[in-house]
Short mmCIF file of C-alpha atoms in Angstrom, two decimals:
data_model
loop_
_atom_site.label_atom_id
_atom_site.label_comp_id
_atom_site.label_asym_id
_atom_site.label_seq_id
_atom_site.Cartn_x
_atom_site.Cartn_y
_atom_site.Cartn_z
CA ALA A 1 101.91 103.91 113.97
CA GLY A 2 101.01 107.14 115.73
CA GLY A 3 100.82 110.85 114.97
CA ASN A 4 98.87 112.80 112.37
CA TRP A 5 95.41 111.56 111.32
CA ILE A 6 94.26 113.78 108.48
CA ILE A 7 91.58 113.80 105.82
CA ASP A 8 92.94 115.13 102.53
CA GLN A 9 90.49 116.99 100.32
CA VAL A 10 92.27 116.74 96.95
CA LYS A 11 91.42 119.31 94.29
CA LEU A 12 92.82 119.23 90.76
CA ILE A 13 93.67 122.76 89.55
CA ASP A 14 94.74 124.04 86.15
CA VAL A 15 97.59 126.19 87.48
CA TYR A 16 98.86 127.40 90.86
CA PRO A 17 97.93 131.11 90.95
CA GLN A 18 99.98 134.14 91.89
CA ALA A 19 98.65 136.27 94.76
CA GLU A 20 95.24 137.80 93.99
CA GLN A 21 94.95 135.72 90.80
CA LEU A 22 92.42 132.99 90.02
CA ALA A 23 92.92 129.28 89.41
CA ASN A 24 90.23 126.89 88.23
CA ILE A 25 89.39 123.76 90.21
CA ARG A 26 88.97 121.28 87.36
CA ALA A 27 87.92 118.36 89.53
CA GLN A 28 87.35 117.49 93.18
CA ALA A 29 89.25 114.25 93.52
CA SER A 30 87.93 111.77 96.04
CA GLN A 31 88.56 112.39 99.73
CA GLY A 32 91.77 110.71 100.81
CA THR A 33 93.92 109.67 103.72
CA GLY A 34 96.57 111.98 105.13
CA GLY A 35 99.26 111.85 107.80
CA ALA A 36 102.14 109.44 108.40
CA PRO A 37 100.39 106.76 110.49
CA TYR A 38 97.20 106.82 108.42
CA ASN A 39 98.97 106.54 105.06
CA VAL A 40 101.55 103.99 106.17
CA LEU A 41 99.05 101.68 107.90
CA ILE A 42 96.54 101.79 105.02
CA ASN A 43 99.36 101.09 102.54
CA LEU A 44 100.56 98.12 104.62
CA ALA A 45 96.98 96.81 104.81
CA LYS A 46 96.63 97.14 101.02
CA LEU A 47 99.97 95.35 100.55
CA GLY A 48 98.39 92.40 102.38
CA VAL A 49 100.85 92.12 105.26
CA ASP A 50 100.20 89.24 107.62
CA PHE A 51 101.10 91.05 110.85
CA PRO A 52 98.71 93.15 112.99
CA LEU A 53 98.47 96.92 112.47
CA GLN A 54 97.66 99.34 115.29
CA ALA A 55 96.70 103.01 115.13
CA ALA A 56 97.46 105.69 117.74
CA GLY A 57 96.43 109.35 117.93
CA PHE A 58 93.43 111.67 118.13
CA VAL A 59 90.52 112.44 115.80
CA GLY A 60 87.58 114.73 116.49
CA LYS A 61 84.09 113.60 117.43
CA ASP A 62 82.79 114.56 113.99
CA ALA A 63 82.01 113.14 110.54
CA LEU A 64 85.66 113.16 109.38
CA GLY A 65 86.72 111.37 112.58
CA GLU A 66 84.03 108.74 112.03
CA ASP A 67 85.31 108.30 108.45
CA ILE A 68 88.85 107.63 109.72
CA LEU A 69 87.74 105.12 112.37
CA ALA A 70 85.50 103.32 109.85
CA ASP A 71 88.33 103.22 107.30
CA CYS A 72 90.67 101.65 109.86
CA LYS A 73 88.04 99.07 110.78
CA ALA A 74 87.51 98.22 107.08
CA HIS A 75 91.25 97.60 106.72
CA GLN A 76 91.49 95.61 109.99
CA ILE A 77 93.64 98.24 111.72
CA GLU A 78 93.19 98.15 115.49
CA THR A 79 91.98 101.50 116.91
CA LYS A 80 92.29 100.93 120.67
CA TRP A 81 94.70 103.88 120.88
CA LEU A 82 93.05 106.04 118.21
CA ARG A 83 90.63 108.13 120.26
CA ALA A 84 87.85 110.52 119.27
CA ILE A 85 87.99 113.67 121.42
CA ALA A 86 85.40 116.42 121.84
CA THR A 87 87.86 119.29 122.39
CA ALA A 88 89.07 119.64 118.78
CA ALA A 89 87.91 118.83 115.25
CA THR A 90 89.53 116.22 113.02
CA SER A 91 92.53 117.53 111.12
CA TYR A 92 92.20 118.09 107.37
CA THR A 93 94.26 119.38 104.45
CA ASP A 94 93.18 121.02 101.23
CA VAL A 95 95.60 119.59 98.66
CA MET A 96 95.83 121.65 95.47
CA THR A 97 97.24 119.39 92.74
CA GLU A 98 98.26 120.87 89.40
CA GLN A 99 96.94 118.81 86.50
CA LYS A 100 100.23 119.01 84.62
CA GLY A 101 103.01 117.23 86.51
CA GLY A 102 101.06 116.54 89.71
CA HIS A 103 102.80 119.23 91.83
CA ARG A 104 100.84 119.96 94.97
CA THR A 105 100.42 122.70 97.59
CA PHE A 106 98.90 122.09 101.02
CA PHE A 107 96.58 124.19 103.18
CA HIS A 108 96.46 122.42 106.53
CA TYR A 109 94.21 122.56 109.63
CA ARG A 110 96.01 120.93 112.58
CA GLY A 111 92.92 120.14 114.70
CA ALA A 112 92.97 117.21 117.13
CA ASN A 113 96.49 116.14 116.14
CA ALA A 114 97.93 119.22 117.85
CA LEU A 115 96.76 117.90 121.25
CA TRP A 116 98.09 114.32 121.06
CA LYS A 117 100.98 113.51 123.40
CA GLY A 118 100.81 109.71 123.23
CA GLU A 119 100.36 109.55 127.02
CA ASP A 120 97.72 106.82 126.76
CA LEU A 121 100.06 104.55 124.77
CA ASP A 122 101.24 101.57 126.82
CA PHE A 123 104.11 100.02 124.89
CA GLN A 124 104.25 97.13 127.37
CA LYS A 125 100.79 96.05 126.18
CA THR A 126 101.54 95.81 122.47
CA LYS A 127 103.21 92.94 120.62
CA ALA A 128 104.22 95.36 117.84
CA LYS A 129 107.80 95.10 116.61
CA ILE A 130 108.01 98.69 115.26
CA PHE A 131 106.56 102.04 116.41
CA HIS A 132 106.37 104.56 113.54
CA LEU A 133 105.83 108.21 114.58
CA GLY A 134 105.09 111.09 112.21
CA TYR A 135 105.05 113.81 111.32
CA LEU A 136 107.38 115.62 113.67
CA LEU A 137 107.11 119.43 113.19
CA LEU A 138 103.34 118.94 112.75
CA LEU A 139 102.47 117.51 116.18
CA ASP A 140 102.35 120.57 118.43
CA ALA A 141 102.19 118.82 121.82
CA LEU A 142 104.95 116.33 120.92
CA ASP A 143 107.14 119.05 119.36
CA GLU A 144 107.22 120.88 122.73
CA ALA A 145 110.42 121.00 124.78
CA ASP A 146 111.08 118.39 127.48
CA THR A 147 113.64 119.05 130.22
CA LYS A 148 115.00 115.48 130.27
CA PHE A 149 114.65 114.25 126.67
CA GLY A 150 114.75 117.48 124.66
CA THR A 151 111.24 117.12 123.22
CA LYS A 152 108.05 115.28 124.21
CA ALA A 153 108.41 113.18 121.02
CA ALA A 154 111.86 112.08 122.16
CA ARG A 155 110.34 111.02 125.50
CA LEU A 156 107.66 108.96 123.71
CA LEU A 157 110.21 107.29 121.41
CA ALA A 158 112.45 106.51 124.41
CA ALA A 159 109.51 104.77 126.10
CA ALA A 160 108.92 102.66 122.98
CA GLN A 161 112.59 101.66 122.81
CA ALA A 162 112.62 100.85 126.54
CA ALA A 163 109.74 98.43 125.92
CA GLY A 164 111.75 96.67 123.20
CA LEU A 165 110.19 98.20 120.08
CA LYS A 166 112.19 99.47 117.11
CA THR A 167 111.33 103.13 116.48
CA SER A 168 110.89 104.89 113.17
CA VAL A 169 110.23 108.59 112.50
CA ASP A 170 109.20 110.84 109.66
CA THR A 171 108.88 114.60 109.57
CA VAL A 172 106.93 117.06 107.48
CA SER A 173 108.51 119.20 104.77
CA GLU A 174 108.31 122.83 105.82
CA ASP A 175 110.28 125.95 104.98
CA SER A 176 111.67 126.73 108.43
CA ASP A 177 114.71 126.49 110.68
CA ARG A 178 112.95 124.29 113.26
CA PHE A 179 114.35 120.96 112.02
CA SER A 180 117.49 120.81 114.17
CA LYS A 181 115.62 122.07 117.26
CA VAL A 182 112.65 119.67 117.03
CA LEU A 183 114.00 116.64 115.18
CA THR A 184 117.57 116.35 116.47
CA PRO A 185 116.67 115.54 120.13
CA ALA A 186 114.40 112.71 118.94
CA LEU A 187 117.09 111.08 116.79
CA LYS A 188 118.85 109.65 119.87
CA TYR A 189 115.80 107.41 120.34
CA VAL A 190 115.27 106.41 116.70
CA ASP A 191 116.27 103.13 115.06
CA TYR A 192 115.09 103.94 111.52
CA CYS A 193 115.08 107.56 110.31
CA ILE A 194 113.19 107.85 107.00
CA LEU A 195 113.16 111.34 105.45
CA ASN A 196 113.06 113.01 102.05
CA GLU A 197 116.08 114.91 100.75
CA LEU A 198 114.75 118.34 101.82
CA GLU A 199 114.04 117.20 105.39
CA ALA A 200 117.38 115.38 105.69
CA GLY A 201 119.27 118.41 104.37
CA LYS A 202 117.51 120.86 106.68
CA THR A 203 118.07 118.64 109.74
CA ALA A 204 121.72 117.88 109.02
CA GLY A 205 122.61 121.31 107.58
CA PHE A 206 123.44 120.29 103.98
CA LYS A 207 122.18 121.47 100.60
CA ILE A 208 121.27 118.25 98.82
CA ARG A 209 120.20 119.87 95.55
CA LYS A 210 122.67 121.72 93.33
CA SER A 211 121.76 125.13 91.87
CA ASP A 212 120.55 123.42 88.67
CA GLY A 213 118.18 121.20 90.68
CA THR A 214 120.14 117.96 90.33
CA LEU A 215 120.89 115.74 93.30
CA ASP A 216 124.23 116.34 95.06
CA THR A 217 125.05 112.74 95.98
CA VAL A 218 128.11 113.74 98.01
CA SER A 219 126.02 116.07 100.20
CA LEU A 220 123.35 113.38 100.44
CA ARG A 221 125.83 110.89 101.87
CA HIS A 222 127.22 113.54 104.26
CA ALA A 223 123.69 114.31 105.49
CA ALA A 224 123.01 110.62 106.16
CA GLY A 225 126.26 110.37 108.09
CA ALA A 226 125.42 113.48 110.11
CA LEU A 227 121.99 112.06 111.05
CA LEU A 228 123.66 108.87 112.27
CA GLN A 229 126.05 111.00 114.33
CA CYS A 230 122.97 112.63 115.92
CA GLY A 231 122.21 109.22 117.42
CA VAL A 232 120.12 107.22 114.93
CA LYS A 233 120.84 103.66 116.02
CA GLU A 234 120.56 101.52 112.90
CA LEU A 235 119.62 103.14 109.63
CA VAL A 236 119.06 106.44 107.80
CA VAL A 237 116.96 106.23 104.64
CA ILE A 238 116.57 109.27 102.37
CA HIS A 239 114.07 109.24 99.51
CA PHE A 240 113.72 111.64 96.57
CA PRO A 241 111.92 111.58 93.20
CA GLU A 242 114.98 109.96 91.61
CA GLY A 243 115.04 107.05 94.08
CA GLY A 244 116.21 106.12 97.56
CA PHE A 245 119.45 105.91 99.54
CA ALA A 246 120.25 104.16 102.81
CA ARG A 247 123.24 104.22 105.13
CA THR A 248 123.58 101.80 108.01
CA ARG A 249 125.21 102.45 111.38
CA ASP A 250 128.29 100.51 110.19
CA GLY A 251 128.65 102.73 107.10
CA LYS A 252 127.19 100.49 104.39
CA ASP A 253 125.52 102.48 101.58
CA SER A 254 122.70 101.25 99.33
CA TRP A 255 121.15 103.05 96.34
CA GLN A 256 117.94 102.33 94.46
CA SER A 257 116.64 104.32 91.49
CA SER A 258 112.92 105.00 91.22
CA LEU A 259 110.78 103.43 88.51
CA ASN A 260 110.90 105.10 85.10
CA LEU A 261 107.23 106.00 84.65
CA PRO A 262 105.47 107.68 81.72
CA GLN A 263 104.34 111.21 82.60
CA LYS A 264 100.69 110.38 81.90
CA TYR A 265 100.80 107.65 84.58
CA ILE A 266 101.49 110.19 87.35
CA ALA A 267 98.18 111.47 88.75
CA GLY A 268 99.63 113.07 91.90
CA SER A 269 102.65 112.77 94.16
CA ALA A 270 100.91 113.44 97.49
CA GLY A 271 101.44 109.97 99.00
CA ALA A 272 104.71 108.90 97.40
CA GLY A 273 106.89 109.55 100.47
CA ASP A 274 104.65 107.61 102.84
CA GLY A 275 104.32 104.89 100.20
CA PHE A 276 108.10 104.58 100.07
CA CYS A 277 108.21 104.56 103.89
CA ALA A 278 105.57 101.78 104.09
CA GLY A 279 107.53 99.61 101.65
CA VAL A 280 110.79 100.08 103.55
CA LEU A 281 109.16 99.40 106.94
CA TYR A 282 107.52 96.26 105.52
CA GLY A 283 110.94 94.93 104.54
CA LEU A 284 112.59 95.94 107.82
CA HIS A 285 109.78 94.26 109.77
CA GLU A 286 110.28 91.05 107.78
CA GLY A 287 114.09 91.15 108.02
CA TRP A 288 114.74 91.50 104.28
CA GLU A 289 118.02 92.60 102.75
CA LEU A 290 118.29 96.39 102.68
CA GLN A 291 118.35 96.51 98.87
CA GLN A 292 115.03 94.63 98.75
CA CYS A 293 113.57 97.07 101.30
CA LEU A 294 114.52 100.03 99.08
CA LEU A 295 113.19 98.30 95.94
CA THR A 296 109.88 97.64 97.70
CA GLY A 297 109.83 101.29 98.79
CA VAL A 298 110.18 102.69 95.28
CA CYS A 299 107.59 100.21 93.95
CA VAL A 300 104.98 101.21 96.56
CA ALA A 301 105.78 104.88 95.85
CA ALA A 302 105.27 104.25 92.12
CA ALA A 303 101.89 102.62 92.78
CA SER A 304 100.93 105.62 94.92
CA LEU A 305 101.67 108.02 92.03
CA SER A 306 98.86 106.47 89.97
CA HIS A 307 96.14 108.26 92.01
CA PRO A 308 95.81 111.88 93.25
CA THR A 309 95.12 110.74 96.85
CA CYS A 310 97.79 109.33 99.16
CA THR A 311 96.76 105.66 99.35
CA GLN A 312 94.19 104.82 96.68
CA GLY A 313 96.94 104.02 94.17
#
């Protein structure tokens, strides 16, 4: 897994303030993992998978970078392609989590991740079955245009596919119109596209929530179909607080509701999406039925909700 390597500094606040108003930090939750590859690989390690895990990307030559490398080593994640560079600091995010309901707001410093292009990755020298890349829209060098492939990320994914790996992508949730420009070119070189409902809707051009906030399941299915038409080879998976949905290239749909959890169980939702993604990728790697992949996804997401950080649940 390659892409964003981030340290999350999670703070529990009483309320999210209006501009120029004050909120109280009630607790400084423990420092946590952040970024698609970091969260997914740590989750897979904690799930006890029996296949090797490899990390790719940049961290800074600083204390946070040392923390990330040590964490990978402790979880037996190979770091041959996770390099410490002197030209930028390790990326971090201040995560403001409201005590009631676990809603969170992110203040992000891009740091070393912005420079990573994946050029040192040699897909011929890995025995990995899957290459997971994320988050698109938050990897400046890979989000850049490429004359042949559309974006640098698309070029990297094409190289992985050419070497025989299955490719998987995730993107970040942002309020912008960049989704179709940055994500769409990459989809031609993606086997498994795993997004949340906001990201899928923005990329495909559908509103997946109705005005009352409920899920529009018709729009959801249309969005999945549109993403497949953009070139996704095998599978589109869309996750949302209510559960998960998958559509295969041959048009087979699968639904899975999320676990019904008591409100007091939910300590924070920061890692739920990557937890879901890790569970689904675990199943795909092992060749499970799609329904079992989705069930594993919602279970890992539910475990993630039990802690304010992304992976300590």
